[in-house]
PDB file of C-alpha atoms in Angstrom:
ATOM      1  CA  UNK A   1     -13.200  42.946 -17.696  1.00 81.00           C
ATOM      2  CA  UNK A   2     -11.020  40.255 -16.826  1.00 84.00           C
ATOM      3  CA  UNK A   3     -10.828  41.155 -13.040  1.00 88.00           C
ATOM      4  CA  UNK A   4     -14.544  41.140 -12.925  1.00 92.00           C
ATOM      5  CA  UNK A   5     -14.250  37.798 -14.201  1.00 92.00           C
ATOM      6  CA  UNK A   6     -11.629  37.016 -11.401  1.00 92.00           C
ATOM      7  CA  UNK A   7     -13.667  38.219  -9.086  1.00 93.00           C
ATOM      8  CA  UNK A   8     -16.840  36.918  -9.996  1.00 94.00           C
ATOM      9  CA  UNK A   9     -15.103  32.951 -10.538  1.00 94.00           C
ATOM     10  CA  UNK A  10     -13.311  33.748  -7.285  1.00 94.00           C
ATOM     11  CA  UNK A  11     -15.995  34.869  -4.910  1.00 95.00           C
ATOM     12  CA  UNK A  12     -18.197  31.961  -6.474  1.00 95.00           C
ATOM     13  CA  UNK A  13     -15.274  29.642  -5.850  1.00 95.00           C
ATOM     14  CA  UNK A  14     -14.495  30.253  -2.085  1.00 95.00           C
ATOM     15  CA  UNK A  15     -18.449  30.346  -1.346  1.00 96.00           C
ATOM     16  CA  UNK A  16     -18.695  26.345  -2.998  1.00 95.00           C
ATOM     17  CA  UNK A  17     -15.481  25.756  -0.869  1.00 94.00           C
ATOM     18  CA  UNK A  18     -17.840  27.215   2.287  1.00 94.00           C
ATOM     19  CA  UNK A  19     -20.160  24.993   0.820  1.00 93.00           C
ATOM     20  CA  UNK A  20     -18.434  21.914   0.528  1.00 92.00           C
ATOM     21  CA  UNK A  21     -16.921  22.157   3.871  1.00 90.00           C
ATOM     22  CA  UNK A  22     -19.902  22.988   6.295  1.00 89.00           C
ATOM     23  CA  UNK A  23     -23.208  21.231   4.331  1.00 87.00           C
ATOM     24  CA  UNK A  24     -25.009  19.209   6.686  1.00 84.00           C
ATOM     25  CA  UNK A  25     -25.798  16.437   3.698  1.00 86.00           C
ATOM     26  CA  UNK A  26     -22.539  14.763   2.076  1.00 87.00           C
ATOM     27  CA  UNK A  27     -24.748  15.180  -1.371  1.00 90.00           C
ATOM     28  CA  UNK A  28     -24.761  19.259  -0.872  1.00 91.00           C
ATOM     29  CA  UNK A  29     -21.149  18.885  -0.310  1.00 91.00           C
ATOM     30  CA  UNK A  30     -20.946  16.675  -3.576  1.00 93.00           C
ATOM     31  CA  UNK A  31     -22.846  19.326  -5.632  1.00 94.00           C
ATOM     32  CA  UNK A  32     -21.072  22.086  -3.901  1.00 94.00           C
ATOM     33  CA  UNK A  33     -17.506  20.610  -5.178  1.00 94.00           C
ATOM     34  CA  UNK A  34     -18.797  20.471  -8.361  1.00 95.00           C
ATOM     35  CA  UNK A  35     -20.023  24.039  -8.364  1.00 95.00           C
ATOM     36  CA  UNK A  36     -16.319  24.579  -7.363  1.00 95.00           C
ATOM     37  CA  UNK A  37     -14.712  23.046  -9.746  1.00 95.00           C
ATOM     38  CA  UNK A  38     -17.360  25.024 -12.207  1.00 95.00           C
ATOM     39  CA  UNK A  39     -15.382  28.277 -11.236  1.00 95.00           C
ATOM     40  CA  UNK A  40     -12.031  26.632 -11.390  1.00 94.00           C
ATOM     41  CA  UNK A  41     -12.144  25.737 -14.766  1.00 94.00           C
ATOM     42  CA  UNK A  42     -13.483  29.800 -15.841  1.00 94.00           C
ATOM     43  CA  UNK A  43     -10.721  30.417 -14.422  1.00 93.00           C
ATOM     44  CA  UNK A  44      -8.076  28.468 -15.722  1.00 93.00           C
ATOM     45  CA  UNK A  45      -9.687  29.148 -19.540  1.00 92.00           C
ATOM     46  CA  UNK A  46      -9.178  32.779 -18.015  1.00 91.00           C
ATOM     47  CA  UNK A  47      -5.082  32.053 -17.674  1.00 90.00           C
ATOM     48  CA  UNK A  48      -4.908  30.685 -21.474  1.00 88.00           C
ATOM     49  CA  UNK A  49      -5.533  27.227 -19.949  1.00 89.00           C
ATOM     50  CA  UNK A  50      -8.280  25.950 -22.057  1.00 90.00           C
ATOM     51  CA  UNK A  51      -7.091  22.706 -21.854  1.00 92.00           C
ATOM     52  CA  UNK A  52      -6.971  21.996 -18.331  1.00 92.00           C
ATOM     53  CA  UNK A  53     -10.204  24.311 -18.020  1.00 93.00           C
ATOM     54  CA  UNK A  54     -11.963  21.279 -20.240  1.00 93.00           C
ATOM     55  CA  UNK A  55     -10.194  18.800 -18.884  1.00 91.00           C
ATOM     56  CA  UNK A  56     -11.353  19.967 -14.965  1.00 92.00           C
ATOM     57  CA  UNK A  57     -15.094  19.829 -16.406  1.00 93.00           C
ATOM     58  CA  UNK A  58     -14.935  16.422 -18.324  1.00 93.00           C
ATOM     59  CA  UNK A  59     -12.885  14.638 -15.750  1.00 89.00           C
ATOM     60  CA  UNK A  60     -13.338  15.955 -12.748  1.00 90.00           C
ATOM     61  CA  UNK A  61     -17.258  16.966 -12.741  1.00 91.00           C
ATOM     62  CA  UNK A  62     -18.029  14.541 -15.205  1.00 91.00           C
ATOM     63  CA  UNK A  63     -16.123  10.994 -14.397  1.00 90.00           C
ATOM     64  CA  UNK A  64     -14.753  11.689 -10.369  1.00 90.00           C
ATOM     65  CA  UNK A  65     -17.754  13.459  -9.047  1.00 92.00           C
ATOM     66  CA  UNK A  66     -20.168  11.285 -10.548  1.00 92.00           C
ATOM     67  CA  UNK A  67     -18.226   8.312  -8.846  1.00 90.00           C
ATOM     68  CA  UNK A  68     -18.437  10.380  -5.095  1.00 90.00           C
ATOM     69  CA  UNK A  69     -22.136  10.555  -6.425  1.00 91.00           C
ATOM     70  CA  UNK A  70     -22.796   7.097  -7.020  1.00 90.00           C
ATOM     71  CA  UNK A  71     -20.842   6.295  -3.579  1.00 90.00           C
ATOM     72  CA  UNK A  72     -22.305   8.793  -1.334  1.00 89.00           C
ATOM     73  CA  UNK A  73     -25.782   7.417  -2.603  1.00 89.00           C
ATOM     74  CA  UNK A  74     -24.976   3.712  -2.514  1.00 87.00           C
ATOM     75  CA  UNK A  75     -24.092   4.334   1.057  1.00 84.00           C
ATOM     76  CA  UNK A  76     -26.585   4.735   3.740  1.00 76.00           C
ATOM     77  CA  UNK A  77     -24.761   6.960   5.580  1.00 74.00           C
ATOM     78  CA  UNK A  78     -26.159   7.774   9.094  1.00 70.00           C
ATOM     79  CA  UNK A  79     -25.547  11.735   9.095  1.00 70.00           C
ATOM     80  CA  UNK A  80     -26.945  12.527  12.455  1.00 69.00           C
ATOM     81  CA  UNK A  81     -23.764  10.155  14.430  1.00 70.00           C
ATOM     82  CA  UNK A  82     -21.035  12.183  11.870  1.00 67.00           C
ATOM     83  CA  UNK A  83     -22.306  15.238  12.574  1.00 71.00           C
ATOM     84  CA  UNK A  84     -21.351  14.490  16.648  1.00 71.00           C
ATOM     85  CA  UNK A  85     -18.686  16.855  17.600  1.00 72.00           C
ATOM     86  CA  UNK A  86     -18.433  18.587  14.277  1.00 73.00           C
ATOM     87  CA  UNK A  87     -16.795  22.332  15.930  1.00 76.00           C
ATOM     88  CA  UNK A  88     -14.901  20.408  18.599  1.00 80.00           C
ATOM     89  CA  UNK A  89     -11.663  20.279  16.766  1.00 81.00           C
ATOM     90  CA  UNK A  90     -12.487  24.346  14.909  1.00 84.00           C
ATOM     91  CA  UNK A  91     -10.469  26.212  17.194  1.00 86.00           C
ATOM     92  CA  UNK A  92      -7.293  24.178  16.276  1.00 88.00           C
ATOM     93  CA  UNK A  93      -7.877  23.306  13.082  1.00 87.00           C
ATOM     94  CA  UNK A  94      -9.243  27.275  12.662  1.00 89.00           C
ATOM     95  CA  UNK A  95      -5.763  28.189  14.042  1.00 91.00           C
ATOM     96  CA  UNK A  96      -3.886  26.159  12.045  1.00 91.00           C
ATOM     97  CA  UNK A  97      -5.350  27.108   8.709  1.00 91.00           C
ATOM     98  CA  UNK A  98      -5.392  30.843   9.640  1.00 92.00           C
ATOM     99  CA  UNK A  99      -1.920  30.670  10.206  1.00 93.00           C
ATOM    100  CA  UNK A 100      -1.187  28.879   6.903  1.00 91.00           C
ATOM    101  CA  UNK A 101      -3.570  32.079   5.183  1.00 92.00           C
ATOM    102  CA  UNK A 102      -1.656  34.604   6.778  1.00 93.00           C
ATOM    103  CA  UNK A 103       2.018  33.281   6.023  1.00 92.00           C
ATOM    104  CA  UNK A 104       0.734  31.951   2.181  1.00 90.00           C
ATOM    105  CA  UNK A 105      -1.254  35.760   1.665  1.00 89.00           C
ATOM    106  CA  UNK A 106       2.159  37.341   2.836  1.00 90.00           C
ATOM    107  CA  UNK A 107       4.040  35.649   1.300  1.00 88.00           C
ATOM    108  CA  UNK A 108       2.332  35.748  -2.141  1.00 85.00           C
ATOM    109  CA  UNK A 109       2.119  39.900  -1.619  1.00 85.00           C
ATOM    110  CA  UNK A 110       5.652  40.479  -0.911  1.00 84.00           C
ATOM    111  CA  UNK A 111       5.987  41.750  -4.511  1.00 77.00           C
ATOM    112  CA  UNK A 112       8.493  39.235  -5.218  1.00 77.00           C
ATOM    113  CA  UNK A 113       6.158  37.711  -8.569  1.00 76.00           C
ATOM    114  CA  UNK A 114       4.559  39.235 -11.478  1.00 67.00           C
ATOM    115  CA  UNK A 115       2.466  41.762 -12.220  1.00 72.00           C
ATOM    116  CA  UNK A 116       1.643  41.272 -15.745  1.00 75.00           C
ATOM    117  CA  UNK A 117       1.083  39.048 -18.229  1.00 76.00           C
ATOM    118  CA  UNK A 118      -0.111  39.494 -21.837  1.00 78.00           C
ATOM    119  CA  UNK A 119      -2.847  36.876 -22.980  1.00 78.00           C
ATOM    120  CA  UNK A 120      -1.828  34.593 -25.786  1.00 78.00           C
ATOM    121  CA  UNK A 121      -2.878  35.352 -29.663  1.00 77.00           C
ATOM    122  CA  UNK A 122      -5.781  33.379 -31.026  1.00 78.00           C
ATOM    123  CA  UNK A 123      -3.338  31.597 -32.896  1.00 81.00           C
ATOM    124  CA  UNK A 124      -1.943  30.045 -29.982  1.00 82.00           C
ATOM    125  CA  UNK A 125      -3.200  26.393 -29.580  1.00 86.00           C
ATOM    126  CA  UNK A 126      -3.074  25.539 -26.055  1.00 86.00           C
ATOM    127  CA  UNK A 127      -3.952  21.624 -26.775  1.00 89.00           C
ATOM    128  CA  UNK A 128      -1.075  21.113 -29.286  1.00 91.00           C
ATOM    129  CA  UNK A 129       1.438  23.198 -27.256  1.00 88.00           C
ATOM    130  CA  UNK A 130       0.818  21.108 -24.211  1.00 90.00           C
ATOM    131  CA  UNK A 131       0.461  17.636 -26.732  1.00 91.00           C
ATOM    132  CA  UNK A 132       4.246  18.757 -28.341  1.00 91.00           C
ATOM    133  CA  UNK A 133       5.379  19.243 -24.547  1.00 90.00           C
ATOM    134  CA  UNK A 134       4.051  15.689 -23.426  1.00 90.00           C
ATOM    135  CA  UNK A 135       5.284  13.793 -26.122  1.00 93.00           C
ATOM    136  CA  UNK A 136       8.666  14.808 -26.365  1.00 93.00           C
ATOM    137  CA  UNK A 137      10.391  16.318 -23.274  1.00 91.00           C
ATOM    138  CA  UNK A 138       7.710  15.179 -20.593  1.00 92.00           C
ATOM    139  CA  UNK A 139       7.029  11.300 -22.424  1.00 94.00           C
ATOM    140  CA  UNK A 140       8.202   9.089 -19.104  1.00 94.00           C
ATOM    141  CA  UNK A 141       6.047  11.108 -17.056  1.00 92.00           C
ATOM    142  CA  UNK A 142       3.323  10.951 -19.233  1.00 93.00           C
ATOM    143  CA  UNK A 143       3.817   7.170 -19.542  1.00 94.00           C
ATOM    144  CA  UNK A 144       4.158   6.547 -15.723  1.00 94.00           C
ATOM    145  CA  UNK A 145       0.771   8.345 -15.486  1.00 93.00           C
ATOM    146  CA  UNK A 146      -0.607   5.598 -17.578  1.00 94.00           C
ATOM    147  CA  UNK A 147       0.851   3.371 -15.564  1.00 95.00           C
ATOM    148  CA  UNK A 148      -0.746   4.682 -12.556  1.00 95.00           C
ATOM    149  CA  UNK A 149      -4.213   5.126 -14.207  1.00 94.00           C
ATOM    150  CA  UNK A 150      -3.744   1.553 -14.823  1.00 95.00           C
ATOM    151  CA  UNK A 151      -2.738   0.467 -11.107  1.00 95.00           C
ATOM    152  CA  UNK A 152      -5.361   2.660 -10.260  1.00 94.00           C
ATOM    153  CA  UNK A 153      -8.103   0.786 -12.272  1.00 93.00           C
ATOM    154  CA  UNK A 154      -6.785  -2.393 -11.372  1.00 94.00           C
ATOM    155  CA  UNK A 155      -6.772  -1.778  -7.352  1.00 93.00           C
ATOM    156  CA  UNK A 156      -9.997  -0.283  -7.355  1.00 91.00           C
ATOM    157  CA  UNK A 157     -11.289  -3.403  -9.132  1.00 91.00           C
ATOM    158  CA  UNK A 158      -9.794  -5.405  -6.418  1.00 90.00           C
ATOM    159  CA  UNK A 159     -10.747  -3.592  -3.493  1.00 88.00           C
ATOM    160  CA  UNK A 160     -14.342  -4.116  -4.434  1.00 87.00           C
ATOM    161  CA  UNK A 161     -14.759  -7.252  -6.411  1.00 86.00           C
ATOM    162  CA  UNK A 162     -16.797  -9.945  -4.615  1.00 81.00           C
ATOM    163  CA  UNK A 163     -16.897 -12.905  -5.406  1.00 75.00           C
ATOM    164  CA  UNK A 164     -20.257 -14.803  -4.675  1.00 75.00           C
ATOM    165  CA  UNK A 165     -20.071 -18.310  -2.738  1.00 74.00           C
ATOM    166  CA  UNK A 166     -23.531 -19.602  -3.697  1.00 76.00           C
ATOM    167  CA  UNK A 167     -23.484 -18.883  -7.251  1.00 78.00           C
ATOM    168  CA  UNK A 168     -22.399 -22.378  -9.056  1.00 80.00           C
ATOM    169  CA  UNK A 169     -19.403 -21.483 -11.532  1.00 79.00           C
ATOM    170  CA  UNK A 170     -18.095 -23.429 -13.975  1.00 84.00           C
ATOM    171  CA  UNK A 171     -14.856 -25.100 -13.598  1.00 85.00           C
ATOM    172  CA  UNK A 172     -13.279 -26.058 -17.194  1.00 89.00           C
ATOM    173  CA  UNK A 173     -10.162 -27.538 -16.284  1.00 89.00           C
ATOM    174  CA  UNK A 174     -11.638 -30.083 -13.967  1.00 87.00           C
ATOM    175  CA  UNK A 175     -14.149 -30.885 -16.301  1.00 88.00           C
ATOM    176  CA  UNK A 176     -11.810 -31.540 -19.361  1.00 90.00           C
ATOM    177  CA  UNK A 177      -9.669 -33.486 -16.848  1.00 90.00           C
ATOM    178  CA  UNK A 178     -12.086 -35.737 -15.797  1.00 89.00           C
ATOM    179  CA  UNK A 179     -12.404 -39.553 -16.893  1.00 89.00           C
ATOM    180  CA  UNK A 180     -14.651 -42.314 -16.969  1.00 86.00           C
ATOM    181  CA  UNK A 181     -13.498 -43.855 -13.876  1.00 84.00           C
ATOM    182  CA  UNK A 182     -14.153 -40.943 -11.884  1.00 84.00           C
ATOM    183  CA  UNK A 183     -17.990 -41.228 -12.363  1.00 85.00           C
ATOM    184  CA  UNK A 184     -18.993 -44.522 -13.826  1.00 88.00           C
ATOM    185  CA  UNK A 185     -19.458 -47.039 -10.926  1.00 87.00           C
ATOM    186  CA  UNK A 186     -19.738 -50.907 -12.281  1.00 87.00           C
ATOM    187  CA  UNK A 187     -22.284 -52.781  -9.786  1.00 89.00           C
ATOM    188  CA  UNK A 188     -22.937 -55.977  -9.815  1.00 90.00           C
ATOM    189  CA  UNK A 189     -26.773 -56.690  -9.615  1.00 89.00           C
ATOM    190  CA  UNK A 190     -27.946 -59.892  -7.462  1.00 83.00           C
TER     191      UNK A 190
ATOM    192  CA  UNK B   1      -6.064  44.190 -13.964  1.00 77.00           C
ATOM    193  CA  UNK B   2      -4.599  40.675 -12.001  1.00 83.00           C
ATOM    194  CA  UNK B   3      -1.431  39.384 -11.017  1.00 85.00           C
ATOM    195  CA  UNK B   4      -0.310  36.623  -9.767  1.00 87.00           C
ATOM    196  CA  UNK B   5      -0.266  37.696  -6.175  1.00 88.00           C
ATOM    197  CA  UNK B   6      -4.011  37.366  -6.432  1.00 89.00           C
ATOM    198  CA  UNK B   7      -4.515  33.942  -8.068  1.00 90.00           C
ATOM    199  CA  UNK B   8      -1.987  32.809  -4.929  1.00 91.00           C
ATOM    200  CA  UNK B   9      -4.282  34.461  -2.960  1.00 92.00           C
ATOM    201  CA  UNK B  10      -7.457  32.701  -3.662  1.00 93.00           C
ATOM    202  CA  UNK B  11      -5.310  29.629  -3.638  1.00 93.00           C
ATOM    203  CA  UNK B  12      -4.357  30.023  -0.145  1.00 94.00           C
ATOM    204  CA  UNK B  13      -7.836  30.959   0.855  1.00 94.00           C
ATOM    205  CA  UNK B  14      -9.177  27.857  -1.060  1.00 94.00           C
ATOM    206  CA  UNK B  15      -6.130  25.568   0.261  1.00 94.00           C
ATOM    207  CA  UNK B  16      -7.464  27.098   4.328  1.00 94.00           C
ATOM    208  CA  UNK B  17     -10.849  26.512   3.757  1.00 93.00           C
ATOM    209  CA  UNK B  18     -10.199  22.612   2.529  1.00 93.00           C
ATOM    210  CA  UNK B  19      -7.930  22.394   5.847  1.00 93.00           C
ATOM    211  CA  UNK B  20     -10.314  23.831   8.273  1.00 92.00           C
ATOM    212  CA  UNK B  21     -12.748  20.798   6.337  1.00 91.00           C
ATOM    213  CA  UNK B  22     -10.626  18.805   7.628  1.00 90.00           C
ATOM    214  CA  UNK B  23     -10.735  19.548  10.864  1.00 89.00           C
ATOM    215  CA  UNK B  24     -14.889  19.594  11.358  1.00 87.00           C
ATOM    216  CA  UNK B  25     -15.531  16.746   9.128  1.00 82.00           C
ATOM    217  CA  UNK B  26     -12.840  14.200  10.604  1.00 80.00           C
ATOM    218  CA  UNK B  27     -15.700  11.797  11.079  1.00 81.00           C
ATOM    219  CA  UNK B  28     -17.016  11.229   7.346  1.00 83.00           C
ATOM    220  CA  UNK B  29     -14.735   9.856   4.926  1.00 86.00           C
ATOM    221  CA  UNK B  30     -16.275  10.927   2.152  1.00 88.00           C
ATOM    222  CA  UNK B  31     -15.926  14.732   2.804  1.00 89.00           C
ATOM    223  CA  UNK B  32     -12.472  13.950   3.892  1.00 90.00           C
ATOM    224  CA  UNK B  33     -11.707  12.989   0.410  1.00 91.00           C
ATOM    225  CA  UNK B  34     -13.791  15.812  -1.022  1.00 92.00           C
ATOM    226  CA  UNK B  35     -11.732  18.091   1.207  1.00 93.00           C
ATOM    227  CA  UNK B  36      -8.245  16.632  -0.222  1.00 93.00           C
ATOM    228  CA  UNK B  37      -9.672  17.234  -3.467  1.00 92.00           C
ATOM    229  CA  UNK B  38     -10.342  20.882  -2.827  1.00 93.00           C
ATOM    230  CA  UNK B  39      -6.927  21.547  -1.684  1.00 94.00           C
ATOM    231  CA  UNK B  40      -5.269  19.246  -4.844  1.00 94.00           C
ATOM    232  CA  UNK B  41      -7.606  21.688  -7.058  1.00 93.00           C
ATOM    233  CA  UNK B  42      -6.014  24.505  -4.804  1.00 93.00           C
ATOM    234  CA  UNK B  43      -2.693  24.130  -5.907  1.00 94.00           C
ATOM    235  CA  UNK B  44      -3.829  23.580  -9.349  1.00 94.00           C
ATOM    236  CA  UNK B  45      -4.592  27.042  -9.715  1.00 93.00           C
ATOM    237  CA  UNK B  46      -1.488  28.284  -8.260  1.00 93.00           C
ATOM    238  CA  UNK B  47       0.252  26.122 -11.012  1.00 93.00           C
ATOM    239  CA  UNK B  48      -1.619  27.376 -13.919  1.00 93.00           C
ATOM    240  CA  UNK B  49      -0.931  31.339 -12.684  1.00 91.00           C
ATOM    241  CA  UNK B  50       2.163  30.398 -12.753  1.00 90.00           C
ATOM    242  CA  UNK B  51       2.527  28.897 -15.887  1.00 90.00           C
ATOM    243  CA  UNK B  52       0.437  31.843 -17.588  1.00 90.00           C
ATOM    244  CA  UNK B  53       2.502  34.975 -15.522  1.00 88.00           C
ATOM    245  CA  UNK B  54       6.081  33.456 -16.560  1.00 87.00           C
ATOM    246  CA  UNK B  55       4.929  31.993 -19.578  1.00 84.00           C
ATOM    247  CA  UNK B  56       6.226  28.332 -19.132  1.00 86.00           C
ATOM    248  CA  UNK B  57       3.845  25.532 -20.208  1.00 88.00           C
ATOM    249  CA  UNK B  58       5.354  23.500 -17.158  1.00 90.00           C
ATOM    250  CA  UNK B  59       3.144  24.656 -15.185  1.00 90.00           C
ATOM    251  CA  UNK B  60       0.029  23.335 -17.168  1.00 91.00           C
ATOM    252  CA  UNK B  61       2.123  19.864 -17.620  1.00 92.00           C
ATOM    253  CA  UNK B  62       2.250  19.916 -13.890  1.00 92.00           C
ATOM    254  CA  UNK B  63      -1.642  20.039 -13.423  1.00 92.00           C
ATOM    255  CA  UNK B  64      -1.890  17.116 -15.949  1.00 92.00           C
ATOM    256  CA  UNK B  65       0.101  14.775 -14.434  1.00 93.00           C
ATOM    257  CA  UNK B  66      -1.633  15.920 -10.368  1.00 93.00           C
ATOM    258  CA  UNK B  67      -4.911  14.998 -12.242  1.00 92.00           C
ATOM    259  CA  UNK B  68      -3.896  11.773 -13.576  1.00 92.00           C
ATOM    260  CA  UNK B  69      -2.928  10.851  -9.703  1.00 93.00           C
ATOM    261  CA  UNK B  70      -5.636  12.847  -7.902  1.00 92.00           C
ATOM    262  CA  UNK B  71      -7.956  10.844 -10.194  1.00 91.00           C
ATOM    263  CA  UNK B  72      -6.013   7.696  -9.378  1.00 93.00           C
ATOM    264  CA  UNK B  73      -6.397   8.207  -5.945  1.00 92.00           C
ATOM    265  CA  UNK B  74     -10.322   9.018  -5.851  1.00 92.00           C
ATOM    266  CA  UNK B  75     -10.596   5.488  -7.656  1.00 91.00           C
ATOM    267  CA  UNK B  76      -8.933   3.635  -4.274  1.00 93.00           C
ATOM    268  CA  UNK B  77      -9.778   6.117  -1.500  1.00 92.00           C
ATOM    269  CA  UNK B  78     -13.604   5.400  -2.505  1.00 91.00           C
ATOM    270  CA  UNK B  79     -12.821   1.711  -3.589  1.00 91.00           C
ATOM    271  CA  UNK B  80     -11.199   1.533   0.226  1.00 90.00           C
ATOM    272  CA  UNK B  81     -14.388   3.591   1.082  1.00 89.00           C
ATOM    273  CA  UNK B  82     -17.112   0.698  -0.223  1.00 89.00           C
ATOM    274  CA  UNK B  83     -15.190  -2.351   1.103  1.00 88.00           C
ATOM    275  CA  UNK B  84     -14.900  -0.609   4.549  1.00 87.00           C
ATOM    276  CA  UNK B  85     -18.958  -0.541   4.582  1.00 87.00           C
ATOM    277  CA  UNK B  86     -19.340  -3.725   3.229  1.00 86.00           C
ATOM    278  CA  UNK B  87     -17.597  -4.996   6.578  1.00 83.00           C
ATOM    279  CA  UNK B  88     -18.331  -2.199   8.842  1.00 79.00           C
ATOM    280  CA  UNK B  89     -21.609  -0.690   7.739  1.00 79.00           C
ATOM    281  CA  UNK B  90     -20.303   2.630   8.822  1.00 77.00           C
ATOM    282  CA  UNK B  91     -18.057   5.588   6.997  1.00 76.00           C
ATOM    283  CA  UNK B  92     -16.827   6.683  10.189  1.00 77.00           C
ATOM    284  CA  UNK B  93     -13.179   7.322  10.520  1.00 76.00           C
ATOM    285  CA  UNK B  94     -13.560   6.550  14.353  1.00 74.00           C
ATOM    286  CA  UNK B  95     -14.731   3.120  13.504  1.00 73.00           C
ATOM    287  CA  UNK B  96     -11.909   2.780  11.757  1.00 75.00           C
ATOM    288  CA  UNK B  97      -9.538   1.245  14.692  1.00 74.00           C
ATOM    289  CA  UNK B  98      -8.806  -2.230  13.953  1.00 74.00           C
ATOM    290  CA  UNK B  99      -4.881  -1.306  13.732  1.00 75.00           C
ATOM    291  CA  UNK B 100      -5.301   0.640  17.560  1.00 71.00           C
ATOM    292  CA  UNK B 101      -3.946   3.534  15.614  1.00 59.00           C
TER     293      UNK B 101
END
């Protein structure tokens, strides 16, 4: 049963990754990664990951891919000019990831790992064994990954943040600041 | 039954796959990133059949933290993304020369 499974999340998996790479619309890729990460998560529930396997849906599908969503639509994005050329580069870049198969299948079958692996009890909470890991022995890293998160959020706000030159803004301080002299004008009529 | 052998395996042939992306979409950022992604989820897998064959959490702590920062990094690459169109109009990594690189 469970290497049906494997097979069925795997086959699925590779044919999104197909997918993803040679759509002719970015959006088919978009929907393709997401049908990727789909199978990803069945199978990391499938190695006692539940966790992560909820975690890949809600953040990944639901927050990351709905941002490439929102960008690839915002965009007009002329696909015709960045499909120019698209096999040019295929027999190196064929070569080069055929060779990184080969070594990474060989190496993985060289019957140096595991064969088997019992499944966890019910009773095994994967959330609060992974919480009891990250707040005690793995805290700093867990706290520099806020840290990033927070870099990131700031940067991207940055990066895209525009402000407008013909809106009219406000400015307090000069307006607190200012005195009489500055805008009353004493003339003397004739 | 499945060992761990074949969770590496459909992590290498993922991990290919996103590099051969690579390769035949160089011109469109987007699937660039997409691509990166594929190959960041690639390794993820590994990680978690590792964790679950030797039965070490790290492994699953591992994948946390690489989604924290793959997440992270989604946020610039497609904040970079926008304010490149706003003063190029184009997602073209060939465009993309102001530096002569």
């Amino acid at each position: 049963m469970e290497r049906l499974f494997f097979d069925l999340f795997g086959a699925a998996s590779v044919v999104a990754a197909l997918g993803v790479v040679l759509a002719r619309n970015t959006m088919y890729s978009v929907l393709w990664l997401i049908f990727c990460f789909f199978n990803l998560a069945g199978l990391f529930v499938l190695l006692d990951a539940e966790f992560l396997g909820i975690i890949l849906i809600l953040v990944y599908v639901g927050a990351v891919m709905v941002l490439f969503m929102f960008v690839v639509m915002m965009l007009e994005v002329d696909v015709a000019s960045l499909r120019e050329g698209f096999l040019r580069y295929l027999p190196l870049g064929g070569a080069l990831a055929l060779a990184l198969l080969v070594e990474m299948v060989l190496a993985a079958r060289a019957g140096l790992f595991a064969k088997h692996a019992e499944h966890l009890g019910r009773e095994v909470n994967n959330t609060a064994e992974i919480g009891k890991l990250l707040y005690t022995k793995y805290l700093l890293g867990f706290e520099i990954a806020a840290v990033i998160l927070l870099v990131a959020l700031v940067g991207a706000i940055v990066l895209v943040i525009r402000a407008r030159k013909d809106a009219k803004y406000q400015n307090i301080a000069r307006q607190v600041r200012v005195r009489k002299e500055d805008r009353l004008q004493k003339v003397r009529l004739p | 039954m499945t060992t761990l052998a074949d969770y590496f395996t459909l992590g290498a042939i993922l991990f290919a796959i996103a590099v051969v992306g690579l390769f035949l979409n160089r011109k469109n950022l987007l699937v660039l990133l997409m691509c990166i992604e594929l190959m960041l989820v690639a390794v993820n897998l590994n990680l978690v059949a590792i964790a679950h064959f030797t039965g070490d959490l790290l492994g699953q702590v591992f994948v946390f933290f690489i989604l924290t920062v793959a997440a992270s990094e989604v946020a610039i690459g497609l904040g970079l993304i926008v304010a490149l169109y706003r003063t190029r109009r184009s997602v073209e990594v060939e465009d993309i020369n102001t530096l002569q690189g």
